[in-house]
Amino acid sequence: MKNTILIVDDIHPIFMEKVEAFGYLCDYRPLIKPNEALQILGDYDGLVMRSKFKLNREYIDAGKNLRFVCRAGAGMDNIDEAYAAEKGIVLINAPEGNMDAVGEHAVGLLLALMNNFNIADAQIRDGSWQREANRGYELKGKTIGIIGYGFMGRSFARKLSGFEVNVIAYDKYKTGFSDQYAREVSMEEIVKHSDVLSLHIPLTPETNGLVNEEYLFHFKKPLFLINTSRGKAVQIRSVLNAITRGKILGAGLDVLETEKFPSLAEQEWFDDLKHSGKVILTPHVAGWTFDSYRKISEVMAEKLRLVHGS
């Protein structure tokens, strides 16, 4: 079987339509179980996945004929990239497909936090009308610190461009990236000037647990924290402690150290998180909109076309 692709997660049908037009045969199995995929992976030239399983050495070895893997999203932390490269497997992701969704979601979380939308809504539904208690902050004139200036960080900065804010960005792996949306700075300047801290970083050994007690201690001003990147980059207990101290004014978290139930409910910090009026939670959906669902598949198909033609 030549040019066959195993698709193990739900993706928009536009992907199949486009890649079949230039010669691929798609086997669409979004309900397949990980162990079932492991057994048949060796029969395919390509794999399309989201987060069904970690593409570790076992899966890569099983996919003895794999030439490419498409990740329907931005992050590649569930793929052993080094081992895939060693095996000559081309890796394709699609951050261009969901960067607008992430940027807009981050802005939404920030505006909701700064204006107490969640608290005010709950109070009114409970028969309480509290104007003074829900006085908010304006974005205008604030300094927004962005960690990570890839597709997601730049999208967030671009979405903020109409708010008359000062956007500064730090990226350990890039230099010379200042543009009309953000100014490149050092981490020291992020820590000194930020009124808002927004994370747009992959999960790596360096970013795992980045936001902890020590890191937050160094910030000079009380701040709002937004995380739409990876949950393990932020230690939730440290955030809750910083909220108690007034160091964090509010946190908008689309991702958490532990996600999904029942595991989430078993975390020692979950009850405190759940009852904190200073936190807004969303279930890892920042990059997952009706629009990005299609755009991710279009981006993957176009990148695969370029690989196919090379």
Coordinates of C-alpha atoms in Angstrom, one line a residue:
M1 CA 0.0 0.0 0.0
K2 CA 1.6 3.2 -1.2
N3 CA 0.8 6.7 0.1
T4 CA -1.6 5.6 2.7
I5 CA -2.4 7.7 5.8
L6 CA -3.8 6.5 9.1
I7 CA -6.0 9.2 10.8
V8 CA -6.5 8.4 14.4
D9 CA -8.3 11.6 15.6
D10 CA -11.2 13.7 14.5
I11 CA -10.2 16.2 11.8
H12 CA -12.1 18.3 9.3
P13 CA -12.9 16.4 6.0
I14 CA -11.2 19.1 4.0
F15 CA -7.9 17.4 4.8
M16 CA -8.9 14.1 3.2
E17 CA -10.4 15.9 0.2
K18 CA -7.2 17.8 -0.5
V19 CA -4.6 15.1 0.1
E20 CA -6.6 12.5 -1.9
A21 CA -6.5 14.9 -4.8
F22 CA -2.8 14.6 -4.9
G23 CA -2.5 10.9 -4.5
Y24 CA -3.0 9.8 -0.9
L25 CA -5.4 7.2 0.4
C26 CA -6.8 8.1 3.8
D27 CA -7.9 5.5 6.4
Y28 CA -10.1 7.6 8.7
R29 CA -10.4 6.0 12.1
P30 CA -11.1 8.7 14.8
L31 CA -12.5 6.1 17.2
I32 CA -9.5 3.8 17.1
K33 CA -7.9 2.8 20.4
P34 CA -4.2 3.5 21.0
N35 CA -3.3 -0.2 21.2
E36 CA -5.2 -0.9 18.0
A37 CA -3.3 1.9 16.2
L38 CA -0.1 0.4 17.5
Q39 CA -0.9 -3.0 15.8
I40 CA -1.5 -1.6 12.4
L41 CA 0.7 1.5 12.2
G42 CA 3.4 -0.4 10.2
D43 CA 1.0 -0.6 7.2
Y44 CA 1.0 3.2 6.6
D45 CA 3.2 5.8 5.1
G46 CA 1.7 8.6 7.2
L47 CA -0.1 9.3 10.4
V48 CA -2.4 12.2 11.4
M49 CA -3.0 12.6 15.1
R50 CA -4.0 15.1 17.7
S51 CA -3.5 13.8 21.3
K52 CA -4.8 10.3 21.3
F53 CA -1.5 8.9 22.4
K54 CA 2.2 9.9 22.8
L55 CA 4.1 9.1 19.7
N56 CA 7.0 7.6 21.6
R57 CA 9.7 5.1 20.5
E58 CA 7.3 2.2 20.7
Y59 CA 4.9 3.7 18.2
I60 CA 7.6 5.1 16.0
D61 CA 9.3 1.6 15.8
A62 CA 5.9 0.1 15.1
G63 CA 5.4 2.5 12.2
K64 CA 8.3 1.0 10.3
N65 CA 7.1 2.6 7.0
L66 CA 6.2 6.0 8.3
R67 CA 7.5 8.8 6.2
F68 CA 5.6 11.7 7.9
V69 CA 3.4 12.5 10.9
C70 CA 0.9 15.4 10.9
R71 CA 0.0 16.8 14.2
A72 CA -3.5 18.5 14.0
G73 CA -2.5 21.5 16.2
A74 CA 0.5 23.5 17.3
G75 CA 2.3 21.7 20.1
M76 CA 4.6 18.7 19.4
D77 CA 5.2 17.7 23.0
N78 CA 3.4 14.4 22.6
I79 CA 5.8 13.4 19.9
D80 CA 9.4 12.2 20.4
E81 CA 10.8 14.6 17.8
A82 CA 14.4 13.6 18.1
Y83 CA 13.7 9.9 17.6
A84 CA 11.3 10.7 14.7
A85 CA 14.1 12.7 13.0
E86 CA 16.6 9.9 13.6
K87 CA 14.2 7.6 11.7
G88 CA 13.8 10.1 8.9
I89 CA 10.2 10.9 9.6
V90 CA 9.0 14.4 8.5
L91 CA 6.9 16.1 11.2
I92 CA 4.2 18.6 10.3
N93 CA 2.2 20.7 12.6
A94 CA -0.3 23.5 12.0
P95 CA 0.1 26.5 14.4
E96 CA -1.0 28.8 11.6
G97 CA -4.4 27.1 11.7
N98 CA -5.2 27.9 15.3
M99 CA -3.1 31.0 16.1
D100 CA -6.1 33.4 15.7
A101 CA -8.2 31.2 18.0
V102 CA -5.6 31.3 20.7
G103 CA -4.9 35.0 20.4
E104 CA -8.6 35.8 20.6
H105 CA -9.1 33.4 23.5
A106 CA -6.3 35.0 25.5
V107 CA -7.7 38.5 25.0
G108 CA -11.1 37.2 26.1
L109 CA -9.7 35.7 29.3
L110 CA -7.8 38.9 30.0
L111 CA -10.8 41.2 29.5
A112 CA -13.0 38.9 31.6
L113 CA -10.5 38.9 34.4
M114 CA -9.9 42.6 34.4
N115 CA -13.6 43.4 34.5
N116 CA -14.8 40.6 36.9
F117 CA -17.2 39.1 34.3
N118 CA -17.4 35.7 36.0
I119 CA -18.0 37.1 39.5
A120 CA -20.4 39.8 38.5
D121 CA -22.5 37.4 36.4
A122 CA -22.7 34.9 39.3
Q123 CA -23.7 37.6 41.7
I124 CA -26.5 39.0 39.6
R125 CA -27.9 35.5 39.0
D126 CA -27.8 35.1 42.8
G127 CA -29.8 38.3 43.3
S128 CA -26.9 40.6 44.3
W129 CA -26.1 43.9 42.5
Q130 CA -22.6 45.0 43.4
R131 CA -21.2 47.8 41.3
E132 CA -18.3 49.0 43.5
A133 CA -17.1 45.5 44.3
N134 CA -16.9 44.8 40.5
R135 CA -15.0 47.9 39.4
G136 CA -12.5 46.8 36.8
Y137 CA -9.2 47.8 35.2
E138 CA -8.7 49.2 31.7
L139 CA -6.2 47.7 29.3
K140 CA -5.1 51.1 27.9
G141 CA -1.7 52.1 29.1
K142 CA -0.9 48.7 30.6
T143 CA 2.3 46.8 29.8
I144 CA 1.7 43.3 28.5
G145 CA 4.5 40.8 28.9
I146 CA 4.6 37.9 26.5
I147 CA 6.8 34.8 27.0
G148 CA 7.3 33.0 23.7
Y149 CA 6.9 35.0 20.4
G150 CA 6.0 32.3 17.9
F151 CA 2.7 32.1 16.0
M152 CA 0.6 32.2 19.2
G153 CA 2.5 35.0 21.0
R154 CA 2.5 37.2 17.9
S155 CA -1.2 36.5 17.3
F156 CA -2.0 37.6 20.9
A157 CA 0.1 40.8 20.4
R158 CA -1.6 41.5 17.1
K159 CA -5.1 41.2 18.7
L160 CA -4.0 43.7 21.4
S161 CA -2.9 46.3 18.9
G162 CA -6.1 48.3 19.1
F163 CA -6.1 48.5 22.9
E164 CA -3.3 51.2 23.1
V165 CA -1.1 48.9 25.3
N166 CA 2.7 48.5 25.5
V167 CA 3.5 45.0 24.4
I168 CA 6.9 43.5 25.3
A169 CA 8.0 40.0 24.5
Y170 CA 10.8 37.6 25.5
D171 CA 11.7 34.5 23.5
K172 CA 14.8 32.4 24.6
Y173 CA 15.1 30.9 21.1
K174 CA 14.7 34.0 19.0
T175 CA 16.4 37.4 18.5
G176 CA 15.6 40.4 16.3
F177 CA 11.8 39.7 16.3
S178 CA 10.5 43.2 17.3
D179 CA 7.7 44.2 15.0
Q180 CA 4.8 46.7 15.0
Y181 CA 3.0 44.6 17.6
A182 CA 5.6 43.9 20.3
R183 CA 9.1 45.0 21.3
E184 CA 11.8 42.3 22.1
V185 CA 13.1 42.6 25.7
S186 CA 15.0 40.6 28.2
M187 CA 13.3 38.4 30.9
E188 CA 14.5 41.0 33.4
E189 CA 12.4 43.7 31.6
I190 CA 9.4 41.3 31.5
V191 CA 9.7 40.9 35.3
K192 CA 10.2 44.6 36.0
H193 CA 7.5 46.1 33.8
S194 CA 4.6 43.7 33.2
D195 CA 1.1 44.3 34.3
V196 CA 0.0 41.2 32.4
L197 CA 2.0 38.0 31.8
S198 CA 0.8 35.8 29.0
L199 CA 2.5 32.4 28.2
H200 CA 2.8 31.2 24.6
I201 CA 5.5 28.5 25.0
P202 CA 5.9 24.8 24.2
L203 CA 6.4 22.3 27.0
T204 CA 10.1 21.4 27.3
P205 CA 12.3 20.5 30.2
E206 CA 13.2 24.2 30.5
T207 CA 9.5 25.4 30.6
N208 CA 8.2 22.6 32.8
G209 CA 7.2 24.4 36.1
L210 CA 8.5 27.7 34.8
V211 CA 6.0 29.8 36.7
N212 CA 6.7 28.8 40.3
E213 CA 7.1 30.6 43.7
E214 CA 10.6 31.8 42.9
Y215 CA 9.7 33.1 39.4
L216 CA 6.7 35.0 40.6
F217 CA 8.6 36.5 43.5
H218 CA 10.7 38.6 41.2
F219 CA 7.8 40.4 39.5
K220 CA 7.7 44.1 40.6
K221 CA 4.0 44.8 40.1
P222 CA 0.8 42.9 40.8
L223 CA -0.2 41.2 37.6
F224 CA -2.8 39.3 35.6
L225 CA -1.6 35.9 34.4
I226 CA -2.8 34.2 31.2
N227 CA -1.9 30.7 30.2
T228 CA -3.1 29.3 26.9
S229 CA 0.1 27.3 26.2
R230 CA 0.8 24.2 28.3
G231 CA -0.5 23.4 31.7
K232 CA 2.7 22.0 33.2
A233 CA 4.4 25.4 32.6
V234 CA 2.5 26.8 35.6
Q235 CA 2.5 25.4 39.1
I236 CA -1.1 26.0 40.2
R237 CA -0.3 26.0 44.0
S238 CA 2.2 28.8 43.4
V239 CA -0.4 30.8 41.5
L240 CA -2.9 30.3 44.3
N241 CA -0.4 31.4 46.8
A242 CA 0.5 34.5 44.7
I243 CA -3.2 35.4 44.5
T244 CA -3.5 35.2 48.3
R245 CA -0.5 37.5 48.6
G246 CA -1.9 39.9 46.1
K247 CA 1.0 39.3 43.7
I248 CA -1.4 37.9 41.1
L249 CA -4.6 39.9 40.6
G250 CA -6.3 37.2 38.5
A251 CA -5.4 34.2 36.4
G252 CA -7.0 33.0 33.2
L253 CA -6.1 29.4 32.7
D254 CA -7.1 27.4 29.6
V255 CA -4.6 24.6 30.6
L256 CA -3.7 23.0 33.9
E257 CA -0.9 20.8 35.3
T258 CA -3.5 18.0 35.4
E259 CA -6.4 18.0 33.0
K260 CA -9.7 16.0 32.7
F261 CA -11.7 14.3 35.4
P262 CA -11.5 12.4 37.6
S263 CA -7.7 13.1 37.8
L264 CA -8.2 16.9 38.1
A265 CA -10.5 16.6 41.1
E266 CA -7.9 14.5 42.9
Q267 CA -5.3 17.3 42.9
E268 CA -4.6 18.8 46.3
W269 CA -5.0 22.3 44.8
F270 CA -8.3 21.7 42.9
D271 CA -10.7 22.8 45.6
D272 CA -8.9 26.0 46.2
L273 CA -8.7 26.7 42.5
K274 CA -12.4 25.9 42.1
H275 CA -13.4 28.3 44.8
S276 CA -11.1 31.2 43.9
G277 CA -13.0 34.1 42.5
K278 CA -9.8 35.3 40.9
V279 CA -9.4 32.5 38.4
I280 CA -11.2 31.9 35.2
L281 CA -10.9 28.3 33.8
T282 CA -11.6 26.9 30.3
P283 CA -11.1 23.3 29.3
H284 CA -8.0 23.5 26.9
V285 CA -10.1 25.0 24.1
A286 CA -8.2 28.2 23.3
G287 CA -7.1 26.8 19.9
W288 CA -10.2 24.7 19.2
T289 CA -12.9 26.7 17.5
F290 CA -15.3 25.8 14.6
D291 CA -13.0 28.0 12.4
S292 CA -9.7 26.5 13.5
Y293 CA -11.0 23.0 13.1
R294 CA -11.1 23.6 9.3
K295 CA -8.0 25.9 9.1
I296 CA -5.8 23.3 10.9
S297 CA -6.7 20.7 8.3
E298 CA -6.1 23.1 5.4
V299 CA -2.7 24.0 6.7
M300 CA -1.7 20.4 7.2
A301 CA -2.8 19.4 3.7
E302 CA -0.9 22.3 2.1
K303 CA 2.3 21.4 4.0
L304 CA 1.9 17.8 3.1
R305 CA 1.4 18.8 -0.6
L306 CA 4.8 20.6 -0.4
V307 CA 6.4 17.5 1.1
H308 CA 4.7 15.2 -1.4
G309 CA 6.1 17.3 -4.3
S310 CA 9.6 17.4 -3.0

